[in-house]
Tab-separated table of C-alpha atoms and ligand atoms in Angstrom:
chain	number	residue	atom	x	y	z
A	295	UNK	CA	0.000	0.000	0.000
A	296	UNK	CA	0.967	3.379	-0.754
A	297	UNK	CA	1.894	5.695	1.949
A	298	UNK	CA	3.160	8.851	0.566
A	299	UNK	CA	0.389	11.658	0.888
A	300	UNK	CA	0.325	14.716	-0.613
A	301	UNK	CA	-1.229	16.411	2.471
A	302	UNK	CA	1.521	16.474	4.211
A	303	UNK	CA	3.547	18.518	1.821
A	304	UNK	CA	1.125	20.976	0.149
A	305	UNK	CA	2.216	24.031	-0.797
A	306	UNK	CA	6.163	23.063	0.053
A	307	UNK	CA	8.673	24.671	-1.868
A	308	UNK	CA	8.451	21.910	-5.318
A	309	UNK	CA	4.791	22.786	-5.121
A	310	UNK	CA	5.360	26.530	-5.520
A	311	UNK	CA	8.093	25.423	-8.107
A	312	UNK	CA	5.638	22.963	-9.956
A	313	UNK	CA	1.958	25.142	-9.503
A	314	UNK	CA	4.111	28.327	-11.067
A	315	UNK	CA	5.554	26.553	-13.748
A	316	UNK	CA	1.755	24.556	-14.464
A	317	UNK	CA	0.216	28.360	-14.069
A	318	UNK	CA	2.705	29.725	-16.337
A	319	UNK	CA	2.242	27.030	-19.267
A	320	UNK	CA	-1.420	27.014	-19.036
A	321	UNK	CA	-1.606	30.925	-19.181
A	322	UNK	CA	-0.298	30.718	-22.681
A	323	UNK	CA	-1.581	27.249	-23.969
A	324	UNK	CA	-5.078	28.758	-23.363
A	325	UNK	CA	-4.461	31.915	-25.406
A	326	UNK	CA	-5.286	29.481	-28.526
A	327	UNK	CA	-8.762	29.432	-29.797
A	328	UNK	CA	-8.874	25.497	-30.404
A	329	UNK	CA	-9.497	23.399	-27.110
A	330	UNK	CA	-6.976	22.371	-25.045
A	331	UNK	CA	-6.552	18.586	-23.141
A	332	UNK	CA	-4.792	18.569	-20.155
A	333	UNK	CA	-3.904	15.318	-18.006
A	334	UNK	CA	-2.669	15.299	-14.524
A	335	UNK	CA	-1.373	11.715	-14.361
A	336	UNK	CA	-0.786	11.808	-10.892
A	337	UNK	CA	-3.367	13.940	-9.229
A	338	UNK	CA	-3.752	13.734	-5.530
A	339	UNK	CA	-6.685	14.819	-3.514
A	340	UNK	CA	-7.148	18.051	-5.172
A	341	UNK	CA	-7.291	20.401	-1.763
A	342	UNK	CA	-6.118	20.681	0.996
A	343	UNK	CA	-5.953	22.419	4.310
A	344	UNK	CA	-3.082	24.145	5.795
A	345	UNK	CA	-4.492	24.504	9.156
A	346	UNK	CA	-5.310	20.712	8.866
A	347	UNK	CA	-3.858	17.939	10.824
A	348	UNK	CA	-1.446	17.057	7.919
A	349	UNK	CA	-0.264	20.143	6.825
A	350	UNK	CA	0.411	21.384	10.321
A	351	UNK	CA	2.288	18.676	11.264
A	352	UNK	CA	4.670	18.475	8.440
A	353	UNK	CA	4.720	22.581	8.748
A	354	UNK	CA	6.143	22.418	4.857
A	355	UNK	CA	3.875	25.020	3.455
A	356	UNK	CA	5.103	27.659	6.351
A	357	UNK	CA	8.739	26.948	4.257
A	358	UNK	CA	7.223	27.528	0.803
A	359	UNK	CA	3.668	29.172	0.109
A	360	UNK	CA	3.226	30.789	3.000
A	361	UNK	CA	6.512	32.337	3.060
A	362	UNK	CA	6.121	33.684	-0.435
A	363	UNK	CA	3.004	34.826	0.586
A	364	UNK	CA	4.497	36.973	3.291
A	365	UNK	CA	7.487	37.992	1.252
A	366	UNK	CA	4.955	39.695	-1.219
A	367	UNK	CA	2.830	41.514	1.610
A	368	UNK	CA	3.874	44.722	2.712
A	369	UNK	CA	6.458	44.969	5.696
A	370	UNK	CA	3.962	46.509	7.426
A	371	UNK	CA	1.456	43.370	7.377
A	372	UNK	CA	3.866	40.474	8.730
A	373	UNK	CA	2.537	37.146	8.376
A	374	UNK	CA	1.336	34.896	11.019
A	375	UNK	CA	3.152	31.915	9.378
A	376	UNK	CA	6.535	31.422	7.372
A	377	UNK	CA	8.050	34.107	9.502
A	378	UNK	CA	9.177	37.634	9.075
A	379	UNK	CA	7.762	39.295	5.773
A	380	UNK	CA	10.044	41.109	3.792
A	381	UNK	CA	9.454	42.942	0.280
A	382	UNK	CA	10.981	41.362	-2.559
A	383	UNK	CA	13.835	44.195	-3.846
A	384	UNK	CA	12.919	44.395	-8.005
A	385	UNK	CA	9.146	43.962	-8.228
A	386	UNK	CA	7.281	40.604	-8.214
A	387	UNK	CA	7.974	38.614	-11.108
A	388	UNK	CA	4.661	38.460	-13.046
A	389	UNK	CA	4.125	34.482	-12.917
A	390	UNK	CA	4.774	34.316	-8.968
A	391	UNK	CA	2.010	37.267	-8.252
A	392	UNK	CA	-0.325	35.128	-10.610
A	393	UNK	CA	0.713	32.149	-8.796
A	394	UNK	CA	-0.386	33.564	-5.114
A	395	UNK	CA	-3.432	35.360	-6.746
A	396	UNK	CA	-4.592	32.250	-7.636
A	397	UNK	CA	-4.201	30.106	-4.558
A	398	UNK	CA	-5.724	33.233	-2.742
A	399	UNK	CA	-8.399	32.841	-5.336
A	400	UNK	CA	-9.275	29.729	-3.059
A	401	UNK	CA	-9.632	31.261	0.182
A	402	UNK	CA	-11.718	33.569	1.957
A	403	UNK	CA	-9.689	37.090	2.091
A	404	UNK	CA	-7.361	37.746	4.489
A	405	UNK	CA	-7.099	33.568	5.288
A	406	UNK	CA	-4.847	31.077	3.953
A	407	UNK	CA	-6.221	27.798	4.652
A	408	UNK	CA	-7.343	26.593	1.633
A	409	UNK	CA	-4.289	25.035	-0.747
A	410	UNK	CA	-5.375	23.848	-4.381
A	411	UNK	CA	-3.550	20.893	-5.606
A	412	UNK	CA	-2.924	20.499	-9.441
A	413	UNK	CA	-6.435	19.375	-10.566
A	414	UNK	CA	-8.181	22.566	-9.224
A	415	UNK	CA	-5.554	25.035	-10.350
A	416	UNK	CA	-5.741	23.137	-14.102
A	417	UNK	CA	-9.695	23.568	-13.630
A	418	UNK	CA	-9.975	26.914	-12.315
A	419	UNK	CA	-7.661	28.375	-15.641
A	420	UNK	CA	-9.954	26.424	-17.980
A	421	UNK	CA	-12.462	27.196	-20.538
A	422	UNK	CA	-15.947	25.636	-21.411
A	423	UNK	CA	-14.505	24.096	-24.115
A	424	UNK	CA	-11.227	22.820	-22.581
A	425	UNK	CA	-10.932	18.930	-21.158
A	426	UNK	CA	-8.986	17.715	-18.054
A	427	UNK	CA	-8.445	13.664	-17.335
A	428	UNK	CA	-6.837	13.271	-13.819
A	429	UNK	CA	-5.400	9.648	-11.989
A	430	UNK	CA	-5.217	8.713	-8.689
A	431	UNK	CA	-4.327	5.650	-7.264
A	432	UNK	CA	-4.742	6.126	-3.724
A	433	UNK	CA	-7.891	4.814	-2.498
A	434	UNK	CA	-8.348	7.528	0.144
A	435	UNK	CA	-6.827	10.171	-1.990
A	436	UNK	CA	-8.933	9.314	-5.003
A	437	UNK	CA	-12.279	9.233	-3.245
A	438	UNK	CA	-11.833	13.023	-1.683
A	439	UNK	CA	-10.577	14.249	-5.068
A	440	UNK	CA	-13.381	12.760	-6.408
A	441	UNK	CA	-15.547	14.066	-3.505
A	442	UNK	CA	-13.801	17.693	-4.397
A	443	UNK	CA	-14.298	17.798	-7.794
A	444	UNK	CA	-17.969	16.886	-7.768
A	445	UNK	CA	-18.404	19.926	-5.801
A	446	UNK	CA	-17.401	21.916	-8.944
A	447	UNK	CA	-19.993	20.820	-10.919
A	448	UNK	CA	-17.752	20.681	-13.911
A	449	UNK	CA	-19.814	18.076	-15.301
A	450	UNK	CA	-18.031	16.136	-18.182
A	451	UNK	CA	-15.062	18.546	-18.144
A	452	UNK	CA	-13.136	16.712	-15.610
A	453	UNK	CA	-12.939	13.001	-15.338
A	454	UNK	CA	-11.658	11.884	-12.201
A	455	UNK	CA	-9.795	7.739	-12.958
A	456	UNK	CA	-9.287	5.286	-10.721
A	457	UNK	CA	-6.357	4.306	-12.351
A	458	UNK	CA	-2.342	4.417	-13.039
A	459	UNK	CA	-1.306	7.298	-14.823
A	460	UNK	CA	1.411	6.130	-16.498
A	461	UNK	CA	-0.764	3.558	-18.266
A	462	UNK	CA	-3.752	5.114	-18.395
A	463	UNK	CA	-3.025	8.340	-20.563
A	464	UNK	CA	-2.145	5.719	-23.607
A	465	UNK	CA	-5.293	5.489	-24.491
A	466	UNK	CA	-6.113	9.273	-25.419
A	467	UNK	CA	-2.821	9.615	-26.914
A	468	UNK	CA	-3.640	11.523	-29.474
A	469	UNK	CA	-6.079	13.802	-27.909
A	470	UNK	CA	-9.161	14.793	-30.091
A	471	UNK	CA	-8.298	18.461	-31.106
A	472	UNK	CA	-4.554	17.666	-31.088
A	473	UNK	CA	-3.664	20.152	-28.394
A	474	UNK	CA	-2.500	18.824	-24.938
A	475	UNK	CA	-0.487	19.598	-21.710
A	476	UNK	CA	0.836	16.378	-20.037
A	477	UNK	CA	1.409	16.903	-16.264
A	478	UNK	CA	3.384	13.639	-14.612
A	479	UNK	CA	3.949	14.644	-10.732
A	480	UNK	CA	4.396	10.952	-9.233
A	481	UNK	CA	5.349	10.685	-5.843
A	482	UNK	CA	8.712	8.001	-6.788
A	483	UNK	CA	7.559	6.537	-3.645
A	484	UNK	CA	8.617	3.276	-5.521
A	485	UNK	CA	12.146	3.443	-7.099
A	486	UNK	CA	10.384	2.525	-10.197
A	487	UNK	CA	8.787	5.540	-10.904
A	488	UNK	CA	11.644	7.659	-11.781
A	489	UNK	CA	11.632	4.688	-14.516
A	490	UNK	CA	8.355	4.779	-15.617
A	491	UNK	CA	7.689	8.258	-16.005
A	492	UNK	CA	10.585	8.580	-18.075
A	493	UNK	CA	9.396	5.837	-20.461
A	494	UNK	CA	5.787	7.384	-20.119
A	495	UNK	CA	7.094	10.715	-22.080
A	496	UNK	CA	8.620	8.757	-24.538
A	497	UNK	CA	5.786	6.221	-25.300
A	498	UNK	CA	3.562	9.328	-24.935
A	499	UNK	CA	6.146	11.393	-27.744
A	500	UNK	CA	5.254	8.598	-30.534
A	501	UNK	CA	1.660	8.714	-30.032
A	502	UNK	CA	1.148	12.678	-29.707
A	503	UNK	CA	5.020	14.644	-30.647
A	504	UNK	CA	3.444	18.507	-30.091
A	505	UNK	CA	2.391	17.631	-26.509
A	506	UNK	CA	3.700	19.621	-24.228
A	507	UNK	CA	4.864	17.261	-21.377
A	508	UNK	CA	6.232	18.527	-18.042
A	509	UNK	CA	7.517	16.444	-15.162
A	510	UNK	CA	8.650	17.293	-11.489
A	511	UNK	CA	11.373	15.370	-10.196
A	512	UNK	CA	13.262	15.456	-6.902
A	513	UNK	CA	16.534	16.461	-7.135
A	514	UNK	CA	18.262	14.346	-4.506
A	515	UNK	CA	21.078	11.909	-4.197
A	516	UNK	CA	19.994	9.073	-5.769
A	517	UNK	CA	20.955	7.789	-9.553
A	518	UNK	CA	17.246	7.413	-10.880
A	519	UNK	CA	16.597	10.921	-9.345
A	520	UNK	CA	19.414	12.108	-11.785
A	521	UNK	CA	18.446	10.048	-14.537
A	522	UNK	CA	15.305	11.821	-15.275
A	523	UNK	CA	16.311	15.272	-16.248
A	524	UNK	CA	19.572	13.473	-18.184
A	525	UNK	CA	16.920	10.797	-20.331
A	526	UNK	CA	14.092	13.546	-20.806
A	527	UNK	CA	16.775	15.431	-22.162
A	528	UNK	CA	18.086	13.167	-24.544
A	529	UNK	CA	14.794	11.872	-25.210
A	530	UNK	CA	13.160	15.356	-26.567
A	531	UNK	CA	16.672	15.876	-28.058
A	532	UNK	CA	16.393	12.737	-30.201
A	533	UNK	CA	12.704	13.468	-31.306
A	534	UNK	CA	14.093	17.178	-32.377
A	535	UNK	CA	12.166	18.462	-29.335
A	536	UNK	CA	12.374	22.202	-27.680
A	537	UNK	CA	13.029	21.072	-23.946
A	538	UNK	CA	13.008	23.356	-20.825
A	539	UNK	CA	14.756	22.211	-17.605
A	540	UNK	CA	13.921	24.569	-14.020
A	541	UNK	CA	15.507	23.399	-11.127
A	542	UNK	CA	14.926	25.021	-7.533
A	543	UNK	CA	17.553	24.505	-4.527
A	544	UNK	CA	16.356	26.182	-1.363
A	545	UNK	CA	19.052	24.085	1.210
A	546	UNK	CA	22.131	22.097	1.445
A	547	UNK	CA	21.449	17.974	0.568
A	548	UNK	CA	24.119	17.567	3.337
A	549	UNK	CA	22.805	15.169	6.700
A	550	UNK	CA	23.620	17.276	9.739
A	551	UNK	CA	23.345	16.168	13.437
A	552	UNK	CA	21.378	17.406	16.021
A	553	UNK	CA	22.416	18.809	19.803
A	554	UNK	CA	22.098	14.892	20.535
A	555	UNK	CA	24.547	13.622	17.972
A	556	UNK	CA	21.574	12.084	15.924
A	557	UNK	CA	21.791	12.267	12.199
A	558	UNK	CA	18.891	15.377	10.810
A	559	UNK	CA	17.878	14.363	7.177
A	560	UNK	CA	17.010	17.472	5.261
A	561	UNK	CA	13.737	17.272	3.801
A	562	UNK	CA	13.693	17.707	0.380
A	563	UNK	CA	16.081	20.145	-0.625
A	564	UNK	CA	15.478	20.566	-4.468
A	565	UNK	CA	13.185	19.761	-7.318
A	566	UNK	CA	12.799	20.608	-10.762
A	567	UNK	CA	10.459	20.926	-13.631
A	568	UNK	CA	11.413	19.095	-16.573
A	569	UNK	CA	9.216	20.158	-20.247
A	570	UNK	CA	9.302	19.224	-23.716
A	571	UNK	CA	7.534	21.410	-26.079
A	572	UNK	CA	7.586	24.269	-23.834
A	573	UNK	CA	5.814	27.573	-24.154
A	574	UNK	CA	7.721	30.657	-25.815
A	575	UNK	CA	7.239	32.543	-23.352
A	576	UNK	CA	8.299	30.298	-20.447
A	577	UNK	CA	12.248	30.839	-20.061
A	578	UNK	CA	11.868	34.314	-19.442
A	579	UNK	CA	9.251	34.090	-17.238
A	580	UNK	CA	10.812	31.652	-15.211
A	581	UNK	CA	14.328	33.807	-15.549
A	582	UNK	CA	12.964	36.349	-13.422
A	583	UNK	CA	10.815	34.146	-11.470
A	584	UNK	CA	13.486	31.719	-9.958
A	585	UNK	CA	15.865	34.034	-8.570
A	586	UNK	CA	13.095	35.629	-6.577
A	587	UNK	CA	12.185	32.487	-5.592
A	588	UNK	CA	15.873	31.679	-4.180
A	589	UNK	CA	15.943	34.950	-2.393
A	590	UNK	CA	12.462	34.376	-0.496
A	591	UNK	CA	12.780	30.831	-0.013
A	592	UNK	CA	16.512	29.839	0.051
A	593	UNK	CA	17.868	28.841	3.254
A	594	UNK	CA	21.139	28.355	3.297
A	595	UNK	CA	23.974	29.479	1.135
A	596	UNK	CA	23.785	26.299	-1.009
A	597	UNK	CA	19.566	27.915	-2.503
A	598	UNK	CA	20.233	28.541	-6.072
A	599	UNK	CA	18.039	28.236	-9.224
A	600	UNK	CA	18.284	27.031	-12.902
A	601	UNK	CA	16.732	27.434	-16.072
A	602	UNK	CA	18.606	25.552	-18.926
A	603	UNK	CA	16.949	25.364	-22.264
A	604	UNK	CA	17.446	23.219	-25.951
A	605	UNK	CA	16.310	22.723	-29.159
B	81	LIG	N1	-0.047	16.562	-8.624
B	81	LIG	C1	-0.550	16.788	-7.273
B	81	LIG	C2	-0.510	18.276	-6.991
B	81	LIG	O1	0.370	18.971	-7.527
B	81	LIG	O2	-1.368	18.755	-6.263
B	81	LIG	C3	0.223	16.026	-6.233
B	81	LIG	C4	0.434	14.576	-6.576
B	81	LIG	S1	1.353	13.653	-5.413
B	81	LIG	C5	2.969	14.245	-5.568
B	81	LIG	C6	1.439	12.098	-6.213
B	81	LIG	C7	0.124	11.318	-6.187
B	81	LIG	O3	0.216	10.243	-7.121
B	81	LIG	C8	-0.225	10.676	-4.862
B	81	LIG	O4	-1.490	11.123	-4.453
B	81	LIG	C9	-0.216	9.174	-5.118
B	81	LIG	O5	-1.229	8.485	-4.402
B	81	LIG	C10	-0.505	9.126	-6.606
B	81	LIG	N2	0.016	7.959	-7.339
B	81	LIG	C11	1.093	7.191	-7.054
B	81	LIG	N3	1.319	6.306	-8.050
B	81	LIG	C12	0.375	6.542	-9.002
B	81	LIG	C13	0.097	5.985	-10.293
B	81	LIG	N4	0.863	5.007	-10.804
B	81	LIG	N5	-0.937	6.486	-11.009
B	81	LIG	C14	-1.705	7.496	-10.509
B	81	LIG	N6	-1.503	8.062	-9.291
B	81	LIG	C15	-0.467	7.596	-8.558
């Protein structure tokens, strides 16, 4: 049974990474007049609380959202959570201001308690006319996201399957109007994963080659965590792909030890977006975004960002 729940780290620092990137892409896909498909192979439970048992026990959101949060208020509105606000020094980047818009967009002003996962930030951005297929494999997980998204009354605009997204998406490979965004956020809770999701992209490139396919990975040390970024890569190189690679560091990988002489793991340190077929207008979006993103987040002299870029 599967144990990893996303609860537990909503709105951490790879979601901020992940939901600006996802913001950013859809932002411009949707700009087109023809309809737009967009599959969230690994979905989640859709929302989540931040005051909730989960979130507040993992406190990971107080590292990411809600310090951005904060860092855009005012200095003279401090927030509650993620410590002391302070004013970013060049302006908001664009994408990040969109990004906590949006979650706000969820939540009563004034509050933060609501956190959308990647289904309802996908469904809140699109049209009548646009599709969204998400999987979940968690049985708990799958029956609040299903719960959730009934709520919308989105009707047939969102399907909600009971199934593995890896396999699953083959069959609407290619999608009816030919226009897609492929969003693969497993948990690599299984070491096979980082496998998988590498082969999904490239199963996924023969049946549909203009999707536009992006994939968060954790950037740790492990091999397969490496892998991913290197075989995307060489996989949208070979199939004469534009490719987009973001990477976020906000802390040292390092093991420390506590007062005690125990051994302190990190947390996750790093993650990155991986995308083939990226929007135009996503490198410099993401140029200005990530730095910010360093300064407000970064905790340690190791935080640094990336944006590398081919084809
Ligand atoms: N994408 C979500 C978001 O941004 O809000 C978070 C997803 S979470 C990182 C990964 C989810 O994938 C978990 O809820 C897990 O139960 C689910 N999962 C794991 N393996 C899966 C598979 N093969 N197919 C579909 N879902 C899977």
């Amino acid at each position: 049974m599967f144990s990893y729940r996303h609860a537990f780290h909503a709105g951490n620092h790879a979601d901020v990474l992940k939901h600006t990137v996802l913001i950013a892409m859809l932002r411009h896909l949707l700009q087109k007049d023809t309809a737009l498909t967009v599959f969230d192979t690994h979905a989640g439970a859709g929302l989540y609380r931040l005051d909730g048992e989960y979130a507040e026990t993992s406190g990971e959101a107080a590292d990411g959202f809600l310090k951005l949060l904060a860092a855009l208020k005012k200095p003279s509105a401090p927030a509650k959570k993620g410590g002391t606000a302070k004013p970013l020094v060049d302006g908001v980047a664009p994408i990040l201001q969109d990004y906590v818009d949006l979650v706000a967009s969820f939540n009563q002003p004034g509050s933060h308690k609501i956190y959308p996962g990647s289904p309802f930030i996908i469904q809140h951005l699109l049209g009548e006319r646009d599709k969204l297929k998400v999987f979940e494999i968690h049985p708990t997980d799958v029956k609040t996201l299903s719960a959730n998204i009934k709520q919308l009354e989105a009707g047939r605009q969102v399907a909600v399957l009971r199934e593995d997204g890896f396999e699953g998406i083959k069959k609407f490979l290619p999608p009816p109007a030919r226009r897609a965004l492929v969003l693969s956020d497993p948990s690599y809770e299984i070491k096979n994963d980082y496998a998988r999701v590498v082969a999904m992209v490239a199963d996924s490139l023969t049946r549909f080659a203009t999707g536009t396919y992006a994939v968060w990975y954790p950037i740790i040390p492990r091999p397969e965590a490496h892998d991913v970024p290197r075989k995307l890569k060489t996989l949208a190189t070979k199939a004469g792909k534009s490719w987009l690679n973001a990477t976020l560091t906000i802390k040292s990988s390092k093991l420390t030890s506590d007062e005690a002489g125990d051994v302190v793991r990190p947390g996750l340190p790093a993650s990155g977006m991986f995308i083939i077929n990226p929007p135009h207008t996503l490198k410099a979006a993401l140029q200005l975004a990530l730095p910010q993103l360093v300064e407000v987040l970064g905790q340690d002299q190791h935080a640094t960002s990336t944006v590398e870029f081919g084809g």
